[in-house]
mmCIF file of C-alpha atoms in Angstrom:
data_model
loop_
_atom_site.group_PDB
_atom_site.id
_atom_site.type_symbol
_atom_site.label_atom_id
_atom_site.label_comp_id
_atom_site.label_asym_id
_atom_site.label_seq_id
_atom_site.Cartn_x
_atom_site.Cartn_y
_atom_site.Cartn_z
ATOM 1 C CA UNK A 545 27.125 17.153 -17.088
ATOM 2 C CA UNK A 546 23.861 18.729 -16.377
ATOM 3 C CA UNK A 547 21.299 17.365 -14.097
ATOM 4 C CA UNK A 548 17.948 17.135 -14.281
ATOM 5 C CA UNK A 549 15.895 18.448 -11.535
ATOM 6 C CA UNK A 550 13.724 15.500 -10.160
ATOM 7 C CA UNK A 551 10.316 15.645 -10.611
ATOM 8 C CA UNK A 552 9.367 13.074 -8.192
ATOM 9 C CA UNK A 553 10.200 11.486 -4.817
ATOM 10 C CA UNK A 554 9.736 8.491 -3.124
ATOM 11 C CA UNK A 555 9.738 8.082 0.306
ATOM 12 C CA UNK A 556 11.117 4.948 1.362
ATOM 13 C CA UNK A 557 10.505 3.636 5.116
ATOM 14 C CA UNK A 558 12.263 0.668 6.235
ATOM 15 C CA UNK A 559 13.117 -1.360 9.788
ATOM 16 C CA UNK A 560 15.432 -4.300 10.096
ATOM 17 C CA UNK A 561 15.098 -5.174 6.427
ATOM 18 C CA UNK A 562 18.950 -5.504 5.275
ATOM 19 C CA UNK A 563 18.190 -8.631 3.725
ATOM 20 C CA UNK A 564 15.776 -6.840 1.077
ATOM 21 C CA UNK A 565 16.886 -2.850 0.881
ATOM 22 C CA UNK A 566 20.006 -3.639 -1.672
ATOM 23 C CA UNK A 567 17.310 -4.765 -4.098
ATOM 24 C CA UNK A 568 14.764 -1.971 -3.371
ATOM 25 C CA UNK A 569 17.582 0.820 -3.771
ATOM 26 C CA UNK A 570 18.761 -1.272 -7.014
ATOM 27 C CA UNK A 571 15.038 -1.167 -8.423
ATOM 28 C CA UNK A 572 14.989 2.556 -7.961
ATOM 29 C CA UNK A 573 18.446 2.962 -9.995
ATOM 30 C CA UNK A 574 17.169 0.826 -12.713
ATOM 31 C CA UNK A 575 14.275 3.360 -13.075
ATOM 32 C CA UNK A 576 13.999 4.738 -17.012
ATOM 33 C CA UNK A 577 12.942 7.426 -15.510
ATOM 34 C CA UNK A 578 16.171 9.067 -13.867
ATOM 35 C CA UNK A 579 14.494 12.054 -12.509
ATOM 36 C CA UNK A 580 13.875 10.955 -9.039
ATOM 37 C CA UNK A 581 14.711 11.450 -5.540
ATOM 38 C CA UNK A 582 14.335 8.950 -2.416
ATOM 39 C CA UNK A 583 13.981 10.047 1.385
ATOM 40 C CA UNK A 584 15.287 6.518 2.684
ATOM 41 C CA UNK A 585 13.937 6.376 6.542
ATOM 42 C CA UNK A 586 15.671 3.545 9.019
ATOM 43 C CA UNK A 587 13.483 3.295 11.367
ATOM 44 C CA UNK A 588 15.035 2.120 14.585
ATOM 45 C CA UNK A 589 16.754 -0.947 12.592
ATOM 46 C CA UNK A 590 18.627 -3.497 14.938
ATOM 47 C CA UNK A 591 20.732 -4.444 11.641
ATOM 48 C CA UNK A 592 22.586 -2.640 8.625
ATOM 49 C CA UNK A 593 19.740 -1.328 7.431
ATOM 50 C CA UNK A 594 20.788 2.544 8.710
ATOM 51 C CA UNK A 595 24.167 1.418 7.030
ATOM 52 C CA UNK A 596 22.819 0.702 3.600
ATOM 53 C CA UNK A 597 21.113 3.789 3.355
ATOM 54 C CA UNK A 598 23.586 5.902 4.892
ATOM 55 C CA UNK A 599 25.720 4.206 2.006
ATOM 56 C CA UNK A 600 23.299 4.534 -1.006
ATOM 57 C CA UNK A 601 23.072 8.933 -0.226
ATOM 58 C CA UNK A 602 26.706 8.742 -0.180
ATOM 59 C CA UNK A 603 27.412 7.239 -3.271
ATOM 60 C CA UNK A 604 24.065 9.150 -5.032
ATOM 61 C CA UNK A 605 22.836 12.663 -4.559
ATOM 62 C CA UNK A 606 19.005 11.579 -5.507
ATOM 63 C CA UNK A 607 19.461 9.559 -2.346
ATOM 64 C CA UNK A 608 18.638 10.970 0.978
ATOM 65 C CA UNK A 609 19.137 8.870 4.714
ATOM 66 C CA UNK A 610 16.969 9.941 7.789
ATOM 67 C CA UNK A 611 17.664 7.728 10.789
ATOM 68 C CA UNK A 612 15.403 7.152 13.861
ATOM 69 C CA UNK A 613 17.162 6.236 16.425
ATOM 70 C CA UNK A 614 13.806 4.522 17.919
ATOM 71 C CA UNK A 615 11.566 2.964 16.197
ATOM 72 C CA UNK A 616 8.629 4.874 15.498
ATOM 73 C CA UNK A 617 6.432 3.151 13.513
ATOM 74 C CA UNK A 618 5.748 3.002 8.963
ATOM 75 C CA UNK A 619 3.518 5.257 9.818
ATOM 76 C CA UNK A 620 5.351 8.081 11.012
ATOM 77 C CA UNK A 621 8.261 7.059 9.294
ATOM 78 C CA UNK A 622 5.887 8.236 6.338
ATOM 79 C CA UNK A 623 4.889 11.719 7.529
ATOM 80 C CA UNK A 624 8.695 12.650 8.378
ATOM 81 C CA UNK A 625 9.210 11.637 4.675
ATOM 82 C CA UNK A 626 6.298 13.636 3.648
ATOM 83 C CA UNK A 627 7.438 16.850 5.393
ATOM 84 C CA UNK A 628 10.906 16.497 2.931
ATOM 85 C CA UNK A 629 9.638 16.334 -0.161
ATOM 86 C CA UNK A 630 9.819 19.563 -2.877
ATOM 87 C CA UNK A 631 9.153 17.681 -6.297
ATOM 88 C CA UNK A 632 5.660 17.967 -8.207
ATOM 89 C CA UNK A 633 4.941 14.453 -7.518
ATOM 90 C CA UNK A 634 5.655 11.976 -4.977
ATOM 91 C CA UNK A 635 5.216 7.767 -4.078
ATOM 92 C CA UNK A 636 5.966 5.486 -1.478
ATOM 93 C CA UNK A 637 8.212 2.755 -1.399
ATOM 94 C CA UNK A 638 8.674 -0.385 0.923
ATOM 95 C CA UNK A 639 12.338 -0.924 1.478
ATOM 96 C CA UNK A 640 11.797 -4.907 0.881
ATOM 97 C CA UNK A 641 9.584 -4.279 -1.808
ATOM 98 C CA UNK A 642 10.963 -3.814 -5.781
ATOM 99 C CA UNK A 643 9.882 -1.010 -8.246
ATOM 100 C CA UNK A 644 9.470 -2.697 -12.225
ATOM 101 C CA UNK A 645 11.967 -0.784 -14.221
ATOM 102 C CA UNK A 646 9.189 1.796 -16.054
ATOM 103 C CA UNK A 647 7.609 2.121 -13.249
ATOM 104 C CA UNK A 648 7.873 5.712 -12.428
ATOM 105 C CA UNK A 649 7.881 6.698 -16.185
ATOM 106 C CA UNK A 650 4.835 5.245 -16.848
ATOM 107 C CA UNK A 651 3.450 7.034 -13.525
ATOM 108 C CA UNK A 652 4.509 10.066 -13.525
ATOM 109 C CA UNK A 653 3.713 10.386 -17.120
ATOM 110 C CA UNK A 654 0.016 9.073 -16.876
ATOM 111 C CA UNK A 655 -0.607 12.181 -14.527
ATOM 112 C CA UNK A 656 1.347 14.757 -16.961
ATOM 113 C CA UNK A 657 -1.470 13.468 -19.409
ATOM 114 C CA UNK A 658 -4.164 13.867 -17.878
ATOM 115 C CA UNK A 659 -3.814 16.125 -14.362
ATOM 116 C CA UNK A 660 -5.687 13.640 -12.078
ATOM 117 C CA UNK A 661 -4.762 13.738 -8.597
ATOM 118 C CA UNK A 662 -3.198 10.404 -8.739
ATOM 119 C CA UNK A 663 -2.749 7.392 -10.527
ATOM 120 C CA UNK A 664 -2.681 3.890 -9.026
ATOM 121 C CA UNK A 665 -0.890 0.925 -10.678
ATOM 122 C CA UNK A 666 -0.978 -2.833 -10.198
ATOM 123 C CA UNK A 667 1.495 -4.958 -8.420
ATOM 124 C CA UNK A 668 2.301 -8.803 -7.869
ATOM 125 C CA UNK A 669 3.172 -10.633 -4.735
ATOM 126 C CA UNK A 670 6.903 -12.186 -4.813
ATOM 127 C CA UNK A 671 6.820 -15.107 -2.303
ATOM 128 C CA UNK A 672 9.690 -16.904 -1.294
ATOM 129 C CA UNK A 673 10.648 -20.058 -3.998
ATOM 130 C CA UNK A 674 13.680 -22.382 -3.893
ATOM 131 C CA UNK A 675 15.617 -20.266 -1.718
ATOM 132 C CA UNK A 676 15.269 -17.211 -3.413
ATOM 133 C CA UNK A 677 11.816 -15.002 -4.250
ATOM 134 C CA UNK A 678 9.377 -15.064 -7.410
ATOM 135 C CA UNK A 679 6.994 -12.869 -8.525
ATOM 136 C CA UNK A 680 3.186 -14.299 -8.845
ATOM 137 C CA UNK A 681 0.633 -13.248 -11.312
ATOM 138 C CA UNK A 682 -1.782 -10.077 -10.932
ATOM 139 C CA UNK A 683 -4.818 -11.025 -8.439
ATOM 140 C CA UNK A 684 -8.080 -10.899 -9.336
ATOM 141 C CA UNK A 685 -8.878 -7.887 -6.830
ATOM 142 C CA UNK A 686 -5.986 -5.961 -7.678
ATOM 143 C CA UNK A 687 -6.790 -6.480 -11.554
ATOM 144 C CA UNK A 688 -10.564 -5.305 -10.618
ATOM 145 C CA UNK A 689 -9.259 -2.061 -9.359
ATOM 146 C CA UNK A 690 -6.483 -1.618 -12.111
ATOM 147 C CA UNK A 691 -8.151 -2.764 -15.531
ATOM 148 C CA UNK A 692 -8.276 -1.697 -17.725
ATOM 149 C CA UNK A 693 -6.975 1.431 -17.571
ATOM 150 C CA UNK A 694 -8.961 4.447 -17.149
ATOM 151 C CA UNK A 695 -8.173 8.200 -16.531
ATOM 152 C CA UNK A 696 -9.599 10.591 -15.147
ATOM 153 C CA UNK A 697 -12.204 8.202 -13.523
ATOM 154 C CA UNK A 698 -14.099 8.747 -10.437
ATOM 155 C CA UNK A 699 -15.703 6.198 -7.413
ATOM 156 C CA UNK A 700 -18.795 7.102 -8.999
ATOM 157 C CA UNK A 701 -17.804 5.522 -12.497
ATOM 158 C CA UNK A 702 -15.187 3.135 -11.148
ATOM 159 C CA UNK A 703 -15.762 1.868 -7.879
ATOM 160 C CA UNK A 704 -14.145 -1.142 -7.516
ATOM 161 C CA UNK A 705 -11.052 1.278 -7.517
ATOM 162 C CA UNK A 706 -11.070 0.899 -3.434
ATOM 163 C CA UNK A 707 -9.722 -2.741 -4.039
ATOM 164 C CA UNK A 708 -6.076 -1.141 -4.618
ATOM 165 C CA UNK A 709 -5.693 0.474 -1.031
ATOM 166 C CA UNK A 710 -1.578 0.169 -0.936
ATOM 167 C CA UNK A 711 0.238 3.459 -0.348
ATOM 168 C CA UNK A 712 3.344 1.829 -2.733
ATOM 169 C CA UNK A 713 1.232 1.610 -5.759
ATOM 170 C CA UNK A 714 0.360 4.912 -6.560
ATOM 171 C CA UNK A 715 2.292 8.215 -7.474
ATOM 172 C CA UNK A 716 0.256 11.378 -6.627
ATOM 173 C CA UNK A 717 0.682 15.163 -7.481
ATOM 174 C CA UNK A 718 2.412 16.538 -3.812
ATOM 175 C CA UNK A 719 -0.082 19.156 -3.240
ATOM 176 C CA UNK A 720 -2.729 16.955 -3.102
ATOM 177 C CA UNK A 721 -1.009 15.948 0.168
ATOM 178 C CA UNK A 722 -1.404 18.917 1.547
ATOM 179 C CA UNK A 723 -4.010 17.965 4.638
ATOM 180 C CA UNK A 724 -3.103 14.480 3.762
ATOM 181 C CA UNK A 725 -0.835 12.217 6.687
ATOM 182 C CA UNK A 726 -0.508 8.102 8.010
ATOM 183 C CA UNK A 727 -2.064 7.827 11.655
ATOM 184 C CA UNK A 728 0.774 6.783 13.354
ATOM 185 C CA UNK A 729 1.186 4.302 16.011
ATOM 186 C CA UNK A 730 -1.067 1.942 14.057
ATOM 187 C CA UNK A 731 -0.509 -1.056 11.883
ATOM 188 C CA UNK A 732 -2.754 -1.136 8.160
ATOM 189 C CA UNK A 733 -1.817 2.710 8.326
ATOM 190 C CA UNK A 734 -2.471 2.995 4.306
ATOM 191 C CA UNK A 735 -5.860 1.653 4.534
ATOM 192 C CA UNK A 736 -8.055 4.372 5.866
ATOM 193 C CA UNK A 737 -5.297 6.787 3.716
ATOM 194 C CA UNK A 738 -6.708 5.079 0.589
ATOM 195 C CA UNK A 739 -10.305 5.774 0.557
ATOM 196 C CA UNK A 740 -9.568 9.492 1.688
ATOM 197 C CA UNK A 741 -7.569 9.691 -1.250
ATOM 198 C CA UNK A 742 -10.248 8.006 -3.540
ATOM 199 C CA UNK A 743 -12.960 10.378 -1.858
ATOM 200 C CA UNK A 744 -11.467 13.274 -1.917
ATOM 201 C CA UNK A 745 -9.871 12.946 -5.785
ATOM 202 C CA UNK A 746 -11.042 15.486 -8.591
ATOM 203 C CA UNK A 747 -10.054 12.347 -10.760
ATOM 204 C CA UNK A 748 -7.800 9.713 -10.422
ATOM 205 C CA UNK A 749 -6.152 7.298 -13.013
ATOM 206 C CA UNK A 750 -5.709 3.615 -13.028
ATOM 207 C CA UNK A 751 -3.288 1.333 -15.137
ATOM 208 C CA UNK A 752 -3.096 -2.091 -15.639
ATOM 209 C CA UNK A 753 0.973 -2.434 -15.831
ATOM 210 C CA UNK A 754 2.680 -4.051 -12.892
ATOM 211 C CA UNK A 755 4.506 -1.283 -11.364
ATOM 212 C CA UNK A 756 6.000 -3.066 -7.635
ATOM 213 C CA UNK A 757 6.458 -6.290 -6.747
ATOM 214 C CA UNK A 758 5.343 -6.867 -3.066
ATOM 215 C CA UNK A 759 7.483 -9.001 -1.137
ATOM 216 C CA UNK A 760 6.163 -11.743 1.556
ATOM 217 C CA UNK A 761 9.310 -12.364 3.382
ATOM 218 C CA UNK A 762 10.265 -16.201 3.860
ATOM 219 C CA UNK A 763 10.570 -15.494 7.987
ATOM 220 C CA UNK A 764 6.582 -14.743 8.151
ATOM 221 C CA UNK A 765 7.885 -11.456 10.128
ATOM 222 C CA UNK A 766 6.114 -8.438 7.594
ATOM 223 C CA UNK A 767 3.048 -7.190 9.288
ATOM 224 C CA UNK A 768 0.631 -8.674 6.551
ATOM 225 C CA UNK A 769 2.123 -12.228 8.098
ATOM 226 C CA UNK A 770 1.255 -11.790 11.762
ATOM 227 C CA UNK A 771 -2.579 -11.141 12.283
ATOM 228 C CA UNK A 772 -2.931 -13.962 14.843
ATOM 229 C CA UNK A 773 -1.122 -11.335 17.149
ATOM 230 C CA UNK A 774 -4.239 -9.987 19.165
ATOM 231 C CA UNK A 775 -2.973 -6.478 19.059
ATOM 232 C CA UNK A 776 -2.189 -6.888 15.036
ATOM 233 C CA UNK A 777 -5.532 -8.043 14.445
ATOM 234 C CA UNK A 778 -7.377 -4.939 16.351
ATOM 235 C CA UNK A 779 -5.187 -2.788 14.210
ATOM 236 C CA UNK A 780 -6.299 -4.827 11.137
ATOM 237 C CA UNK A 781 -10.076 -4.715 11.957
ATOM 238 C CA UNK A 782 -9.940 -0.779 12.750
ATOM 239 C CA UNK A 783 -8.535 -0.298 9.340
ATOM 240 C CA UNK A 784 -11.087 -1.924 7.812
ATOM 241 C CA UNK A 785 -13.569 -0.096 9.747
ATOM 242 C CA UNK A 786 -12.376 3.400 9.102
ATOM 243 C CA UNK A 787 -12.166 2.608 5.639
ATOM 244 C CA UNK A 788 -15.776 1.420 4.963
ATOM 245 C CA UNK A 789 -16.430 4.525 7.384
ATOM 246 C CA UNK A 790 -14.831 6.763 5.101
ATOM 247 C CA UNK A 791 -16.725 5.779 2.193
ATOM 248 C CA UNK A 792 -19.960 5.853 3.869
ATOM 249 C CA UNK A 793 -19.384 9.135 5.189
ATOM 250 C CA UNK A 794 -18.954 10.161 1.371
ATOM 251 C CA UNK A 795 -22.091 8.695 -0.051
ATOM 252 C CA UNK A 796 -19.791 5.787 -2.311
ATOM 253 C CA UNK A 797 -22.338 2.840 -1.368
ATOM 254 C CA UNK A 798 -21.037 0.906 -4.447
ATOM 255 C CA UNK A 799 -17.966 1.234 -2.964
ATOM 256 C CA UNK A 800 -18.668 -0.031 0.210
ATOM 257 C CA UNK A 801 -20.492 -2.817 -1.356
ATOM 258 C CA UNK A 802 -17.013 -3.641 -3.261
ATOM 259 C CA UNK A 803 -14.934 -3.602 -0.189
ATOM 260 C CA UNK A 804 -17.356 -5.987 1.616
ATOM 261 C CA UNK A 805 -17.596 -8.795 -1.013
ATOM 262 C CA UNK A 806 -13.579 -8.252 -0.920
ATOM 263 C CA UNK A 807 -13.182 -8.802 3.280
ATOM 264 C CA UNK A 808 -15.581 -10.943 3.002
ATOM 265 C CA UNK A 809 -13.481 -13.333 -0.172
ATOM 266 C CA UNK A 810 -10.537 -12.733 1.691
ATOM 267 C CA UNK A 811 -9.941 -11.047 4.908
ATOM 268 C CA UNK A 812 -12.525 -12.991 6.636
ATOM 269 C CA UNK A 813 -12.078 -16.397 5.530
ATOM 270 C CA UNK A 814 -8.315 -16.359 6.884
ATOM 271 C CA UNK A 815 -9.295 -13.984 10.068
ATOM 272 C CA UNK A 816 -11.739 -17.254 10.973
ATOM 273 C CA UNK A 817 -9.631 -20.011 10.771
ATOM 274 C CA UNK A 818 -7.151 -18.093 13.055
ATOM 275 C CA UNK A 819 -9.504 -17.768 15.578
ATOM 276 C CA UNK A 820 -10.751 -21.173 15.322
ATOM 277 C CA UNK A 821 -7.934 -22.167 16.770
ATOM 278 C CA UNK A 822 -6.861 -19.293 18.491
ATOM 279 C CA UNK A 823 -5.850 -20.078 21.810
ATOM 280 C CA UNK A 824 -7.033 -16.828 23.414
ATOM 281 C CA UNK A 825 -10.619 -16.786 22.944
ATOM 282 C CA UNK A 826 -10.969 -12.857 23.176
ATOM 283 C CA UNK A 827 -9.593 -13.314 19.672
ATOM 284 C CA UNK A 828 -12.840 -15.265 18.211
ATOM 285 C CA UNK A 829 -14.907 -12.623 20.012
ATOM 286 C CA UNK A 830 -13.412 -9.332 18.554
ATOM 287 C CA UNK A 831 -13.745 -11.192 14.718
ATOM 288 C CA UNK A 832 -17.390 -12.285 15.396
ATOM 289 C CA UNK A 833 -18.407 -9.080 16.447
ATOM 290 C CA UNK A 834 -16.692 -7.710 13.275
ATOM 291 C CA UNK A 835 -18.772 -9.848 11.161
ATOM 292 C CA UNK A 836 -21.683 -9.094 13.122
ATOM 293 C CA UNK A 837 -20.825 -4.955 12.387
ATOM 294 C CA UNK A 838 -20.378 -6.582 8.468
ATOM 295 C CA UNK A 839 -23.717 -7.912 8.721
ATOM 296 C CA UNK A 840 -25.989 -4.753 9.923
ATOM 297 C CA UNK A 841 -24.159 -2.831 7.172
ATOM 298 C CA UNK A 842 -26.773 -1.939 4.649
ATOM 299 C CA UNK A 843 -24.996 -2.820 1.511
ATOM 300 C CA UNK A 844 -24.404 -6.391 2.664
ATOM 301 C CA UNK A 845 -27.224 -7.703 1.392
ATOM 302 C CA UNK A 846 -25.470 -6.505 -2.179
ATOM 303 C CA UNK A 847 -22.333 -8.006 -1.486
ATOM 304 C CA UNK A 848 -21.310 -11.137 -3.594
ATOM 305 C CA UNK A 849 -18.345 -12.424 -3.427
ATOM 306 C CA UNK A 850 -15.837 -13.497 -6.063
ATOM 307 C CA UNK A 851 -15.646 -17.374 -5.166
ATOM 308 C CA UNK A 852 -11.796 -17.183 -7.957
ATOM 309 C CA UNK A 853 -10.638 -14.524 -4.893
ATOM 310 C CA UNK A 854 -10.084 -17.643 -2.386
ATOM 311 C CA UNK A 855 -8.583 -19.715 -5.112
ATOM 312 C CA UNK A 856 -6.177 -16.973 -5.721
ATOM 313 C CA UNK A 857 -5.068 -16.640 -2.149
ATOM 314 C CA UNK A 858 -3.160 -19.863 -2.447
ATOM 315 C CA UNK A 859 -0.666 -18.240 -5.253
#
């Protein structure tokens, strides 16, 4: 039987996440689209994670296992995937996340239509529901930045695009990753990655069809579930700076103005009910003087927010 070469990869980090990587590697077999690869990355994992991987290449060439013995960081784990990859196009997948089954068909085939840099789907949070997971509807902010669909779009014609600022949602062509890499060492790593990738597009596509579901694991340990950590929340607050940094420094004011009215719907309102009751008050310092930074910004006098955001934070 012959083969197909794969056309696109998808680098897929993962620490101590046994629980969840069965259904991630199952979600990339159930693809339509067949002509894939995956660069699975353990990342220091305590647990079977390393095992499962090791397991999935063995059983299926499209599979590749890298193993740090260390943890390093999703960050780095990342780049070392980056470095691997040979195919024309290339994603990102969270090992307790879930590709939809046309996910990668409908991807990769968006950008065969119409040669944008990337495309950028939407995706659904799955939060944990009588003792198993369920997927939620598509939020307001992600539907803002995802529909309806347009290609070959620009910040300049679409810029509530910048909403969507997950690595996992988006399949790009690989040489527009040429200069392209995750600081390391950092939590929120995708988040300054994002609005380079917005900036520096020729054009970019975006699609209204769920393409990953996004898990919020039931043991509050992901990294979205643990910014009253001090040292989580000034890795938080930096992303968020360099990204509204990175769209200043390319002239995308509207942009700007359409991250702010979404930190301020719903990264702040959480952020300051932490440090309410934080009980280090260093924490309540380092978010006032964030808002404070939010406040001298000169498209915050443009910035309304959506008051359906905060109702959609509780689903």
């Amino acid at each position: 039987m012959t083969v197909s070469a794969p056309i696109v990869t998808l680098i897929v980090p993962g620490r101590d996440i046994a629980a969840f990587a069965p259904a991630a590697l199952d979600s990339l077999r159930a693809q339509t689209e067949s002509r894939w690869r995956a660069i699975l990355i353990d990342d220091g994992s305590t647990d079977e994670t390393g095992a499962i991987f090791d397991a999935a290449a063995a059983d299926d060439r499209r599979f590749t296992s890298i193993r740090h013995e260390a943890s390093r960081g999703l960050g780095a784990a990342r780049n070392v995937g980056l470095d691997q990859v040979s195919t024309p196009y290339l994603g990102f997948l969270d090992a307790d996340d879930e590709l939809l089954p046309d996910a990668l068909a409908r991807l990769t085939g968006t950008l065969a239509q119409t040669g944008s840099d990337f495309v950028a789907g939407a995706y659904v949070r799955s939060r944990p529901h009588g003792g198993g997971y369920v997927a939620g509807r598509v939020q307001p902010w992600v539907s803002a930045a995802t529909s309806p669909e347009r290609l070959a779009t620009t910040l300049e014609s679409h810029p509530r695009a910048v909403s969507n600022i997950v690595a996992w949602s988006k399949v790009s062509r690989t040489d527009f990753w040429h200069d392209l890499r995750f600081p390391e060492g950092v939590a929120y790593e995708d988040q300054v990655v994002a609005q380079l990738m917005y900036t520096r597009a020729r054009a970019f596509d975006v699609i209204p069809d769920v393409v990953v579901r996004w898990r919020l694991r039931a043991d509050g340990t992901s990294i979205t579930q643990s910014k009253a950590q001090l040292s989580v929340l000034r890795d938080y607050l930096a992303a968020l700076r360099g990204g509204i940094r990175v769209l200043h420094e390319a002239g995308a004011h509207a942009s700007v103005t359409a991250r702010l009215e979404l930190i301020l719907a719903m990264d702040l309102v959480p952020l300051l009910e932490i440090a309410d009751a934080h009980p280090d008050p260093v924490y309540a310092v380092e978010v006032e003087a964030f808002v404070t930074e939010l406040r001298a910004l000169p498209e915050f006098a443009d910035a309304v927010p959506d008051p359906a955001i905060a109702a959609a934070l509780a689903w």
